[in-house]
Amino acid sequence: MKVFLVLLFGLLSGSLAFADDDHERNEAKGFAVNDNVYLQECGSCHLAYPPQLLDKKSWQVIMQSLDKHFGDNAEMDKALATQISRFLEGNAASSGFSRRSHNSASGRITETSFFRHEHDELSPRHVAQNPEVKSLANCSACHRRAKVGSFRESEIRIPGFGRWDD
Amino acid sequence: MKTQNVLIVIVLMAASGVLTANTVLEERLSTYAKNSGSSFSSQQGKDLWFKEFHDAETGKQRSCTSCHTKDATRGGKHAKTGKAIDPLAPSVNHERFTDAKKIEKWFKRNCKWVMGRECSDQEKGNFLSYLRSL
C-alpha cells in the first residue's frame, strides 16, 4: 500500500509540473472549460470550444438550432440544453474582452472578426488542404493545448509546417 | 489492503460493470419489444447498419458506417470533425449501452442524421440485437 501511495504521489506531482509558469497557468484558467455537462454533451463530437470565443447572441443562435448543427444533428434533452445555454451565455465574450467582435450571425466562431484577424495569415495549404487539419474548427490540430484552454502562439505547431511565427 | 483483497475488489467491480451493461440493454430491448409488439432480427439490424440513405441537402450518401465504419467492433471517426469514436459493439466496449438516456439521445440524433427521421422501436431492437451479436 505504501508503495502505491508513493507511486501515486509521483504521478500527480509529475503532471503538475506541466503547468510551467504563472502566465501559462493564468491563461489556461481563463479559457479552460470546467463544466462537465458541456464537456460531455458537446465535447463528445468536437472540442468543447471555450464560451469566451463567441458573444451571448451567437451562442443563442447555436443553441436554438441544434437539430441543424453545421451539418449534423445535435439535439438534446431540453433540461440539458437549458443548463448548457446558461453556462455558455454566462461565460460568453463581453464587449471589452477584445477590440474585435465576437459576434457571428451563423454561430460559426471562424466567422467572427476576432477569429478572422487572428488567422488571416493562414493559407489553404495550412488548413483546408492539410489532411491533418482539414478545418479551422479543428483547433487542437495546431493549438496543442487547446483542450486545456491555452491558445498561446508559442504552442502552435501546424502539422507539416511546424512552429508559427507571425 | 492485502493483495488478495484488492483482487477481490477488482473482480467484483468488473462483474458489476458487466451486470449493469446487460440490465440496461435487456431493459431497452424488452421495452422496444413491448412497444412494437414484435421480436427482433439481428440480420435486419445488420442490413440497416450498412444501408445507405441519400441526403438531399449535401447530395451525399449516409449510413451508420459513415462514422462507425463497417466493423462495429472497431473504433470509428466522426465524419465531419474527425473526432475518434469508441467501438459500438458491447463485446469489446463494456461501457456501451449502460445508460438508457444516452442510448435514446444518440438514436435520435443519428437516425435523423442518417435517415432523416427517427428510428422505430422495431428498428432500434433489430439494431441492438445486431450489435449485441458481434
Coordinates of C-alpha atoms in Angstrom, one line a residue, chain A:
Chain A
M1 CA 0.0 0.0 0.0
K2 CA 2.8 2.4 0.9
V3 CA 4.5 1.7 -2.4
F4 CA 1.2 2.5 -4.1
L5 CA 0.9 5.9 -2.4
V6 CA 4.4 6.8 -3.2
L7 CA 3.8 5.9 -6.9
L8 CA 0.5 7.9 -6.9
F9 CA 2.2 10.9 -5.4
G10 CA 4.9 10.7 -8.0
L11 CA 2.4 10.6 -10.8
L12 CA 0.5 13.6 -9.5
S13 CA 3.5 15.8 -8.9
G14 CA 4.8 14.9 -12.4
S15 CA 1.6 16.1 -14.1
L16 CA 1.5 19.3 -12.1
A17 CA 4.9 20.2 -13.4
F18 CA 3.5 20.7 -16.9
A19 CA 2.0 24.0 -15.9
D20 CA 5.4 25.5 -16.1
D21 CA 4.8 29.2 -15.5
D22 CA 2.4 31.5 -13.9
H23 CA 1.4 33.2 -17.1
E24 CA 0.5 30.0 -18.7
R25 CA -1.4 28.8 -15.7
N26 CA -3.5 32.0 -15.7
E27 CA -4.2 31.8 -19.3
A28 CA -5.2 28.2 -19.0
K29 CA -7.5 29.1 -16.2
G30 CA -9.2 31.8 -18.3
F31 CA -10.2 29.6 -21.2
A32 CA -10.3 26.2 -19.6
V33 CA -13.7 24.6 -19.8
N34 CA -14.7 23.1 -16.5
D35 CA -18.4 22.4 -17.0
N36 CA -18.8 18.7 -17.1
V37 CA -22.2 18.7 -18.7
Y38 CA -20.9 20.9 -21.6
L39 CA -17.8 18.8 -21.9
Q40 CA -19.8 15.6 -22.1
E41 CA -22.6 16.8 -24.4
C42 CA -20.7 19.0 -26.8
G43 CA -17.1 17.6 -26.3
S44 CA -18.1 14.1 -27.4
C45 CA -18.1 15.2 -31.1
H46 CA -15.7 18.2 -31.1
L47 CA -13.5 20.3 -28.9
A48 CA -15.6 21.9 -26.2
Y49 CA -15.0 25.4 -27.6
P50 CA -14.3 28.0 -24.8
P51 CA -17.5 30.0 -24.3
Q52 CA -15.4 33.2 -24.4
L53 CA -14.9 32.8 -28.2
L54 CA -18.5 33.9 -29.0
D55 CA -20.9 36.5 -27.7
K56 CA -24.1 35.7 -26.0
K57 CA -26.2 36.3 -29.1
S58 CA -24.2 33.9 -31.2
W59 CA -24.4 31.1 -28.6
Q60 CA -28.2 31.6 -28.6
V61 CA -28.2 31.1 -32.4
I62 CA -26.3 27.8 -31.9
M63 CA -28.4 26.5 -29.0
Q64 CA -31.7 27.3 -30.8
S65 CA -30.7 25.3 -33.9
L66 CA -29.2 22.1 -32.5
D67 CA -31.3 20.0 -34.9
K68 CA -29.3 21.6 -37.8
H69 CA -25.9 21.9 -36.2
F70 CA -23.4 22.6 -39.0
G71 CA -24.5 19.5 -41.0
D72 CA -25.1 17.3 -38.0
N73 CA -28.0 16.7 -35.6
A74 CA -27.1 17.6 -32.1
E75 CA -30.5 17.6 -30.4
M76 CA -30.6 17.1 -26.7
D77 CA -33.0 17.0 -23.9
K78 CA -34.5 20.4 -23.0
A79 CA -33.2 20.4 -19.4
L80 CA -29.6 19.8 -20.5
A81 CA -29.8 22.4 -23.3
T82 CA -31.0 25.0 -20.8
Q83 CA -28.2 24.1 -18.4
I84 CA -25.6 24.4 -21.2
S85 CA -27.1 27.6 -22.5
R86 CA -26.8 29.1 -19.0
F87 CA -23.1 28.1 -18.9
L88 CA -22.3 29.4 -22.4
E89 CA -24.1 32.7 -22.0
G90 CA -22.8 33.3 -18.6
N91 CA -19.2 32.9 -19.8
A92 CA -19.7 34.4 -23.3
A93 CA -17.4 37.1 -24.7
S94 CA -18.5 40.5 -23.5
S95 CA -17.7 43.9 -25.1
G96 CA -14.3 44.8 -23.8
F97 CA -12.9 41.3 -23.9
S98 CA -11.1 42.3 -27.1
R99 CA -11.3 45.2 -29.6
R100 CA -12.8 42.9 -32.3
S101 CA -16.3 41.5 -32.5
H102 CA -17.1 38.0 -31.2
N103 CA -20.5 38.1 -32.9
S104 CA -21.4 35.6 -35.7
A105 CA -24.8 35.6 -37.3
S106 CA -24.3 31.9 -38.4
G107 CA -22.9 30.9 -35.0
R108 CA -19.6 30.0 -36.6
I109 CA -16.6 31.0 -34.4
T110 CA -14.5 31.1 -37.5
E111 CA -16.7 34.0 -38.9
T112 CA -16.2 36.4 -36.1
S113 CA -13.9 39.3 -36.9
F114 CA -11.8 38.4 -33.8
F115 CA -11.1 34.9 -35.2
R116 CA -10.5 36.2 -38.8
H117 CA -8.0 38.7 -37.6
E118 CA -6.1 36.0 -35.6
H119 CA -6.0 33.6 -38.6
D120 CA -5.7 36.0 -41.5
E121 CA -2.1 34.9 -42.5
L122 CA -3.0 31.3 -43.0
S123 CA -3.4 29.8 -46.5
P124 CA -5.5 26.8 -47.6
R125 CA -2.4 24.6 -47.7
H126 CA -2.1 25.1 -43.9
V127 CA -5.7 24.2 -43.2
A128 CA -8.2 23.0 -45.8
Q129 CA -5.6 21.2 -47.9
N130 CA -3.8 19.9 -44.9
P131 CA -5.0 16.3 -44.2
E132 CA -4.1 16.6 -40.6
V133 CA -6.0 19.8 -40.1
K134 CA -8.9 19.9 -42.7
S135 CA -10.9 22.7 -41.0
L136 CA -10.4 25.8 -38.9
A137 CA -12.9 24.2 -36.5
N138 CA -10.2 21.7 -35.6
C139 CA -8.4 23.9 -33.1
S140 CA -6.4 21.2 -31.4
A141 CA -4.7 20.2 -34.6
C142 CA -2.4 23.2 -34.3
H143 CA -3.1 24.7 -30.9
R144 CA -1.6 21.8 -29.0
R145 CA -3.0 22.8 -25.6
A146 CA -6.5 23.9 -26.8
K147 CA -8.0 21.2 -24.7
V148 CA -6.9 22.9 -21.5
G149 CA -7.9 26.3 -22.8
S150 CA -4.5 27.6 -23.9
F151 CA -4.0 29.2 -27.3
R152 CA -0.6 30.8 -26.9
E153 CA 1.3 31.4 -30.1
S154 CA 4.4 29.7 -28.8
E155 CA 2.4 26.4 -28.5
I156 CA 1.3 26.4 -32.1
R157 CA 2.6 23.5 -34.3
I158 CA 0.9 23.3 -37.7
P159 CA 1.2 19.6 -38.9
G160 CA 3.7 19.5 -41.8
F161 CA 4.8 23.1 -41.2
G162 CA 5.9 23.3 -37.5
R163 CA 6.0 26.4 -35.4
W164 CA 4.1 29.5 -36.3
D165 CA 5.7 32.9 -36.2
D166 CA 3.9 35.9 -37.4

